[in-house]
Every structure is written in structure tokens, then in C-alpha cells.
Coordinates of C-alpha atoms in Angstrom, one line a residue:
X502 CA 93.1 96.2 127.1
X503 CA 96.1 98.8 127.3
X504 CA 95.8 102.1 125.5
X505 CA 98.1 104.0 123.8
X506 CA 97.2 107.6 121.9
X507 CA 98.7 110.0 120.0
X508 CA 96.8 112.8 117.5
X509 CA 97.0 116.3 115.0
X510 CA 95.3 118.7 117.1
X511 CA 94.4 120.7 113.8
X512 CA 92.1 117.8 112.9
X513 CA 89.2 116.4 113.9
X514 CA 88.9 112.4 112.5
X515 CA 89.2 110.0 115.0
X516 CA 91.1 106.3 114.6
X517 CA 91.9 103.7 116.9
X518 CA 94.4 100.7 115.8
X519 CA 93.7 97.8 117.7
X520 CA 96.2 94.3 117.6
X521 CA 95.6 91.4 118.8
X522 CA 97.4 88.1 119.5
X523 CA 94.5 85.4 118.5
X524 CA 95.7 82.0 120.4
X525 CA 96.3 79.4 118.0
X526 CA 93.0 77.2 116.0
X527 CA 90.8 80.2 117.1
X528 CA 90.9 82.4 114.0
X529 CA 87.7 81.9 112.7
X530 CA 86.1 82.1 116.5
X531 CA 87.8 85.7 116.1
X532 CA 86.6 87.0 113.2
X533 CA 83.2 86.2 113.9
X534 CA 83.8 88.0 117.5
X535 CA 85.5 90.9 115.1
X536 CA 82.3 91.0 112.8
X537 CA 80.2 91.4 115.6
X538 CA 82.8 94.2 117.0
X539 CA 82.3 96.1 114.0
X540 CA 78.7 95.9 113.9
X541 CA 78.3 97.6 117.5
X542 CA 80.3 100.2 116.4
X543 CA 78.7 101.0 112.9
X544 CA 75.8 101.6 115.3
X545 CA 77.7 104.7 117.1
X546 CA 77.4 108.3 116.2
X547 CA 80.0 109.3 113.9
X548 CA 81.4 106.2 112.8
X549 CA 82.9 106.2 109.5
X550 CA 84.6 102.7 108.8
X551 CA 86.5 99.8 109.8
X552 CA 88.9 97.1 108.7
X553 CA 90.3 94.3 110.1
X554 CA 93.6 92.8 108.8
X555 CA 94.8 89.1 109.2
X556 CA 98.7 88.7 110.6
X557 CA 101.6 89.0 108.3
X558 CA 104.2 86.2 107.7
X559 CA 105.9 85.7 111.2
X560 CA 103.9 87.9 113.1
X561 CA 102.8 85.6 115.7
X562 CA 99.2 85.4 115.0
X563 CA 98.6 89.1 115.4
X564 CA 95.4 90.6 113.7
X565 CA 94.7 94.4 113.7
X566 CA 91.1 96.0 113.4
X567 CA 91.0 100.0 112.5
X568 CA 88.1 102.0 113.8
X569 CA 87.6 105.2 112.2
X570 CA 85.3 108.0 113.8
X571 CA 84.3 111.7 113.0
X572 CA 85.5 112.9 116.0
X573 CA 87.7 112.0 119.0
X574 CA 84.4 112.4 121.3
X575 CA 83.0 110.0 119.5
X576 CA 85.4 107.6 119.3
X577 CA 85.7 107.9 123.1
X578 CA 82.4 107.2 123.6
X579 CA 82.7 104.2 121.7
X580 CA 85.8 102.6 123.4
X581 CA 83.9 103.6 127.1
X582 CA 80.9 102.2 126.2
X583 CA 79.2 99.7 128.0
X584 CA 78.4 97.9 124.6
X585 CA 82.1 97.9 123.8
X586 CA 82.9 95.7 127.1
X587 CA 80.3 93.3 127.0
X588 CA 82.1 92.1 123.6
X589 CA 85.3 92.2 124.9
X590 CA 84.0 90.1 128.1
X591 CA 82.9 87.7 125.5
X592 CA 86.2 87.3 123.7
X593 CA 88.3 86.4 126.9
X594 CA 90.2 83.9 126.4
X595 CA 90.5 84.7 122.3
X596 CA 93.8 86.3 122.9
X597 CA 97.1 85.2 124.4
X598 CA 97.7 88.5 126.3
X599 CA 95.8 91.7 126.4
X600 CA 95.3 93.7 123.2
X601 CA 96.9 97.1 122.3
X602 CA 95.3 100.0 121.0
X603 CA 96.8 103.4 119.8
X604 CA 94.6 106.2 119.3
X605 CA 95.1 108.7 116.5
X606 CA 93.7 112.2 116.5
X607 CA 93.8 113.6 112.9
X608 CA 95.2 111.7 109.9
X609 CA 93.6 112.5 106.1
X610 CA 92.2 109.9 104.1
X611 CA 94.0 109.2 100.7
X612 CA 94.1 106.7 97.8
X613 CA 95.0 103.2 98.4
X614 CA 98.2 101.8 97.5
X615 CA 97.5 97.9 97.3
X616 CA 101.0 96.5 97.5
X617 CA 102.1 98.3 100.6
X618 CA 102.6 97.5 103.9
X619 CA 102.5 99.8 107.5
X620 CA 103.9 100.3 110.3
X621 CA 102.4 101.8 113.5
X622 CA 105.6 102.9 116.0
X623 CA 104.4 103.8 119.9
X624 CA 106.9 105.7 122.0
X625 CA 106.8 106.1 125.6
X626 CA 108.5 110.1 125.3
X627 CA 110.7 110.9 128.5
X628 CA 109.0 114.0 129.9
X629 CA 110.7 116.9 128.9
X630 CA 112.2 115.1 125.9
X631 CA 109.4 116.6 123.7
X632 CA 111.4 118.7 121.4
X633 CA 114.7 116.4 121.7
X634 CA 112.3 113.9 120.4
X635 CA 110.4 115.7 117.4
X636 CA 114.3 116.8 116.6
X637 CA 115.3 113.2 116.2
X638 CA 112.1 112.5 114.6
X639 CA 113.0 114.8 111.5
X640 CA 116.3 113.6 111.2
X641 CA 115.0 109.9 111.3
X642 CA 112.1 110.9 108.5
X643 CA 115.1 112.5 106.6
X644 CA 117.4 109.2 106.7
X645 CA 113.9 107.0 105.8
X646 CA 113.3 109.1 102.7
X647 CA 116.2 107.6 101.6
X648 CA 115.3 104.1 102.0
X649 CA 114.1 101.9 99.1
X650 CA 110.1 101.3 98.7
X651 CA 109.7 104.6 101.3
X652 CA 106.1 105.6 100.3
X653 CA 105.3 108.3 103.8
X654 CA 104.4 108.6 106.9
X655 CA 102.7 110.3 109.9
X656 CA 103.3 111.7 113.3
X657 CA 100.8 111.4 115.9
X658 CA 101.2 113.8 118.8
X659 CA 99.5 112.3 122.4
X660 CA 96.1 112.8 123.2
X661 CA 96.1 115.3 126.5
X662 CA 94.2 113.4 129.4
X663 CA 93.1 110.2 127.1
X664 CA 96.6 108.3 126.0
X665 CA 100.8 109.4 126.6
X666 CA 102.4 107.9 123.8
X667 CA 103.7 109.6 120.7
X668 CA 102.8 107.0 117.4
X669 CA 104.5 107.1 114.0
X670 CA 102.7 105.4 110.9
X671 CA 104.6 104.8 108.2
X672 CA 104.4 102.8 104.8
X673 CA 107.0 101.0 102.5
X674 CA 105.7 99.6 98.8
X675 CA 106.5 95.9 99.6
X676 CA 107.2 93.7 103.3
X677 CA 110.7 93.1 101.8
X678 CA 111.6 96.6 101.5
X679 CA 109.7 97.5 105.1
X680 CA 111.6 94.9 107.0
X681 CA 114.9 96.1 105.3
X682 CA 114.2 99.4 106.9
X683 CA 113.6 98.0 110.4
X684 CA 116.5 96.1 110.1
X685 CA 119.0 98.6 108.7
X686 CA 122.6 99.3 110.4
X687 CA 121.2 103.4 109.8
X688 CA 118.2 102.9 111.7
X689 CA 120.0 100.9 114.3
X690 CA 122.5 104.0 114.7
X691 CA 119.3 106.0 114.9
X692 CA 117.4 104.4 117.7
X693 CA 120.5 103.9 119.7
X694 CA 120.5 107.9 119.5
X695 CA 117.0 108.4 120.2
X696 CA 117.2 106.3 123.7
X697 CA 117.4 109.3 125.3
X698 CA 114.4 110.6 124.5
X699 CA 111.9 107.6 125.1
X700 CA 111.7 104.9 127.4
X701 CA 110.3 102.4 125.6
X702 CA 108.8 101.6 121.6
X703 CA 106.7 99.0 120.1
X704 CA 106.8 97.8 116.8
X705 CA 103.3 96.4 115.0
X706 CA 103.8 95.8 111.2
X707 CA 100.3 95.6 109.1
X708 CA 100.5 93.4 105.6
X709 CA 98.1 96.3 104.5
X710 CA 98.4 100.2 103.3
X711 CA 95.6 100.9 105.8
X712 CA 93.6 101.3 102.6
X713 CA 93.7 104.8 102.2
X714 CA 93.6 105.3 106.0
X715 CA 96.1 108.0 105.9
X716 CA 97.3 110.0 103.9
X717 CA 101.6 109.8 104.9
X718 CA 102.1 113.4 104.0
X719 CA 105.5 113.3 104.9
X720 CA 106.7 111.3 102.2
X721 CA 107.9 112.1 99.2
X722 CA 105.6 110.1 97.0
X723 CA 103.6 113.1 97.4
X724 CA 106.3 115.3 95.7
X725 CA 105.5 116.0 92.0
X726 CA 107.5 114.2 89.2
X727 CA 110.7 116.4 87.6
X728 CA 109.3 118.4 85.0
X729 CA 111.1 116.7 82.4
X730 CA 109.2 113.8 83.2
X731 CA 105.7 115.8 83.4
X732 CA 106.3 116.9 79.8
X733 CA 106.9 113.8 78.3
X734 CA 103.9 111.9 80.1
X735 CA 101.9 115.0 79.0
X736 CA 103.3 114.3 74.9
X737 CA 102.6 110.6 75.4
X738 CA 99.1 111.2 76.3
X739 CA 98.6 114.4 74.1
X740 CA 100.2 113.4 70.9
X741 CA 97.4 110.5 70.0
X742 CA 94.7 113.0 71.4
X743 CA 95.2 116.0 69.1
X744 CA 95.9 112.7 66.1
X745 CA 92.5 111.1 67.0
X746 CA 90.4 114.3 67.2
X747 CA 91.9 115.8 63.7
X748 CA 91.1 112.1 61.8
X749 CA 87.6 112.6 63.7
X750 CA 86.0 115.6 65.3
X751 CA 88.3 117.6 62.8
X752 CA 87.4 115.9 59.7
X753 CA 83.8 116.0 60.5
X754 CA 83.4 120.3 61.6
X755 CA 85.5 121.1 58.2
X756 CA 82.8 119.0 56.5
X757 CA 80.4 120.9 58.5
X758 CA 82.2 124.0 57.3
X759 CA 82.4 125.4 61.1
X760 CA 85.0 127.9 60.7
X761 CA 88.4 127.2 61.7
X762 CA 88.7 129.2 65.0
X763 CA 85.4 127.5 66.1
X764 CA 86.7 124.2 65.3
X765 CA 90.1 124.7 66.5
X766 CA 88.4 125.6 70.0
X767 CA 86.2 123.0 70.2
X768 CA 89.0 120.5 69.6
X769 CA 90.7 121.7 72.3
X770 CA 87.6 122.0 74.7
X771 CA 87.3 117.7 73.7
X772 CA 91.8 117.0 73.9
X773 CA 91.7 118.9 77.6
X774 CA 89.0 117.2 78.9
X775 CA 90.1 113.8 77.7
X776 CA 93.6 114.3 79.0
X777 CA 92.4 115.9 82.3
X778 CA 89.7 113.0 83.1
X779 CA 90.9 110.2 81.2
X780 CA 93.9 109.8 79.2
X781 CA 96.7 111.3 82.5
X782 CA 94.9 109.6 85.5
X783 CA 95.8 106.8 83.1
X784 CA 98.9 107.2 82.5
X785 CA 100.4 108.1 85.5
X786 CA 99.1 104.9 87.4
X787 CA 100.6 102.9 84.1
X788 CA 103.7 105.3 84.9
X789 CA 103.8 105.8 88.6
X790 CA 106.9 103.1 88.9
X791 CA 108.7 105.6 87.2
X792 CA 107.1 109.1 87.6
X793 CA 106.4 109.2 91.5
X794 CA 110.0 110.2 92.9
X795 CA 109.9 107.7 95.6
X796 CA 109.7 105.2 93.7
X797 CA 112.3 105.4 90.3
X798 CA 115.6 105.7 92.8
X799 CA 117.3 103.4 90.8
X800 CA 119.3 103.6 87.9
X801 CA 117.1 100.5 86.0
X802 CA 113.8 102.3 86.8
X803 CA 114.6 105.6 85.2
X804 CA 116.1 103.6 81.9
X805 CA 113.1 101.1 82.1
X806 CA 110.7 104.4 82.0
X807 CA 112.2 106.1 79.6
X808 CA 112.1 103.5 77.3
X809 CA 108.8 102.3 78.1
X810 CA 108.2 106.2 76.6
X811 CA 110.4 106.7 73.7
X812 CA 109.0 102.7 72.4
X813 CA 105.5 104.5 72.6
X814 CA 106.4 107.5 71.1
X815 CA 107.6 105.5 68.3
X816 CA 104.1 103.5 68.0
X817 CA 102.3 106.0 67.8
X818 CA 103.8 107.7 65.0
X819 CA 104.0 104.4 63.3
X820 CA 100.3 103.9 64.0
X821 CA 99.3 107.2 62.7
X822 CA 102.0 106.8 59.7
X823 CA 99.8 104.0 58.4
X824 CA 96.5 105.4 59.4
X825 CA 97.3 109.1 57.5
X826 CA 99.3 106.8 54.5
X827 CA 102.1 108.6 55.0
X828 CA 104.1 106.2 56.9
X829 CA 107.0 106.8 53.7

């Protein structure tokens, strides 16, 4: 199997993405040979998880498995392991040619996004290209920003003594909008510029977001929504709250006869919790097509979600019209 490696030194987590070219009416011979895989490694100190994901439309048959460990020692002690070759002995003749692995030190868990797909990018770096190469890097991460469906990414420096290569994972909402990236006369421009920092580079696409794998800090939908757009999912969600609670929790302290102040507070003890825990989480995944920046580039999105709020708005107050009788 050739190895490939790249990593954040400031972290510790371990991950090694394996693909593999399954020869053709031996699919199900390799994912019981996978299942096994990931068995024997569940059975190593610090493992944490692993996936394995089937090829993607035109991808040749290619399957990639993710091992995550706690450590790069123990990751390493997994891929030398006597265990590890004996199944990898058993599965010759599974694969067309040999399988490739890059090895990623660092990389912080986040939430899943199910409709998006990744990219893992191996360079062979020219030595003494280093910073020539992390230049070109930026300037590529600035231009991919721009692209449609850009969701982030991740740099992965090498591994000193274990792997060379310098890896880039990255991740687009949909395939479509991934291979129009790939494709693109601005990334063309861009690679023709960066031959002279890197020998070679290999392209694996993954029909997958690596499942909350990494966290692609580097891209913008980690950037918080305009704040005109924050205030008005806030109203959307706090409006009904505050209506709810007064018909309610308000209604039922002034029968109480809890004093005003006291009742006031413990109103808005019950509105911040609900809208911290329950009611924004909520609305911003029914919103994120709109309120994570990434995302709303286009002129029909930001329209769409602002009328998808003013229609609410207006619902609402309609709703609570009728409810209070004072809809006239």
C-alpha cells in the first residue's frame, strides 16, 4: 500500500484516509473484508471511529474507509501492526492496484452536513517550495471562497519521518457544485501557477461530508450571518415566545398575584432558555440556506429568505390577532 501524510502539529487526533480501487463483481467480498478491517482496529488503543464510503458516480469503483485515532502513535501502531497485514494479505487480489492512504495529523470534529461532498488533494511539495507553496495555497483558498456550494476546508502539513506530502480537504454542498470547482477555467489558471511548487497532485473525491470528520475551518460557513439577518431570525423566534408565555405563564402568575417584577423575570428566565435551546438551533437549520454566508451568494436566495421571514412575520401576528380577538 503507498502512504501519503500530512498533519496540524498543534493537535493531537490522528486520521488515515484510505481508497481503494475494488475490481469489478467484488464489492460485497470487500466490504465484508472492510468490516473485518474495522473490527481489528476498534480493538487498538485509542481508536475512535471509522467509516467507510462506497464510490461516487464515475469514480471507477473507488471506496474510501477513514480511521480515526487519539493520537498519531497510535494510529501508527495500528497501520505497522502485524494484525493490520495479515488482513491486507487476505484481500490481495480485491483491488486493481495498490491502495492509497493519506495520513492526517490534527483535524477537529464538527457537525455533519449530509448533502456534501469532499475532497482530499495530495501534493508532492518541491523541497524548498514550502512557503511558495502555502503562498499559493491562500490565494487558491481565497479564489475557492468564491465558488458556489464552498462549505471549507483544511490544510494538512506532512508528517516529519512518517509521510512527505502536503493534503488539502475540502468540501462543496452538492457533487455538481464540487466538480464545477475542479473543473473551473480559475482553478485551471491556478494549478498551472502552482506547478512550480509541487511535482505532482492526486485527486480523490468522497460522495460524503466525512460526517463531521473535520471541521473545514477555513471556510466561510463558519463566518457568522450579517447582523441584519441575526436580528430578524432572533424576532422570528422571539416574537411567538414572549406571545405564548404572556397567554400562559403570564396569565397564570397574575392569577397567582406574583408581583409584576417577579413575573416579568421569570418570563424571561422561560423565553431565553426556549430560544437558546430550542426555538434558534431551530431556526437556523430551517434558515441556514439563507443565513450561513456561504451559502445565500445568490440574488434568489437572499429574496427567497427574506420572504420566507416577512410571510412568517405576517402569520404570526395573524395567528395571535385571532387568538387575543383583536385581529380588527
Amino acid at each position: 500500500m503507498s502512504s501519503r501524510a500530512s498533519r496540524d502539529p498543534t493537535a493531537l487526533n490522528a486520521t488515515v484516509v484510505t481508497s481503494q480501487k475494488v475490481r469489478e463483481g467484488r464489492a460485497d467480498e470487500y466490504q465484508r473484508w472492510q468490516d473485518r478491517v474495522n473490527r481489528a482496529a476498534g480493538e487498538f488503543k485509542g481508536f475512535v471511529g471509522a467509516e467507510v464510503f462506497p464510490p461516487v458516480a464515475g469514480e471507477a469503483n473507488e471506496w474510501v474507509a477513514v480511521f480515526r485515532f487519539s493520537a498519531m502513535d497510535y494510529l501508527t501502531a495500528w497501520l505497522n501492526s502485524g494484525r493490520r497485514q495479515e488482513l491486507l494479505d487476505e484481500a490481495h487480489g480485491l483491488f486493481e492496484s495498490p491502495p492509497t492512504q493519506e495520513v492526517l495529523q490534527g483535524g477537529t470534529p464538527a457537525q455533519p452536513a449530509q448533502e456534501a461532498v469532499t475532497a482530499v488533494i495530495s501534493h508532492e511539495v518541491k523541497p524548498g517550495c514550502e512557503d511558495g507553496f502555502l503562498s499559493w495555497q491562500q490565494k487558491t483558498l481565497k479564489e475557492q471562497e468564491k465558488a458556489p456550494g464552498f462549505m471549507g476546508s483544511e490544510l494538512f502539513e506532512p508528517v516529519a519521518g512518517v509521510q512527505d506530502n502536503w493534503v488539502v480537504v475540502f468540501r462543496f454542498e452538492s457533487r455538481a457544485y464540487l466538480d464545477d470547482w475542479l473543473t473551473s477555467d480559475v482553478r485551471s489558471k491556478l494549478l498551472e501557477e502552482g506547478s512550480k511548487y509541487f511535482t505532482s497532485y492526486d485527486v480523490r473525491k468522497v460522495g460524503s461530508s466525512f460526517s463531521g470528520w473535520f471541521s473545514f475551518d477555513h471556510g466561510e460557513d463558519r463566518s457568522a450571518p450579517p447582523n441584519w439577518k441575526q436580528a430578524m431570525s432572533v424576532l422570528l423566534a422571539l416574537y411567538p415566545t414572549v406571545m405564548v408565555l404572556n397567554l400562559t405563564v403570564g396569565y397564570g402568575l397574575e392569577k397567582l398575584g406574583i408581583r409584576e417584577y417577579i413575573g416579568l423575570f421569570l418570563s424571561n428566565v422561560l423565553s431565553v432558555s426556549a430560544l437558546t435551546w430550542l426555538l434558534m438551533p431551530t431556526v437556523n437549520r430551517a434558515l441556514a440556506f439563507w443565513l450561513v454566508p456561504a451559502r445565500a451568494r445568490t440574488r434568489r436566495v437572499q429574496v427567497t429568505g427574506i420572504a420566507v421571514m416577512l410571510l412568517c412575520y405576517v402569520v404570526f401576528i395573524g395567528v395571535f390577532g385571532l387568538i387575543t380577538g383583536q385581529i380588527w
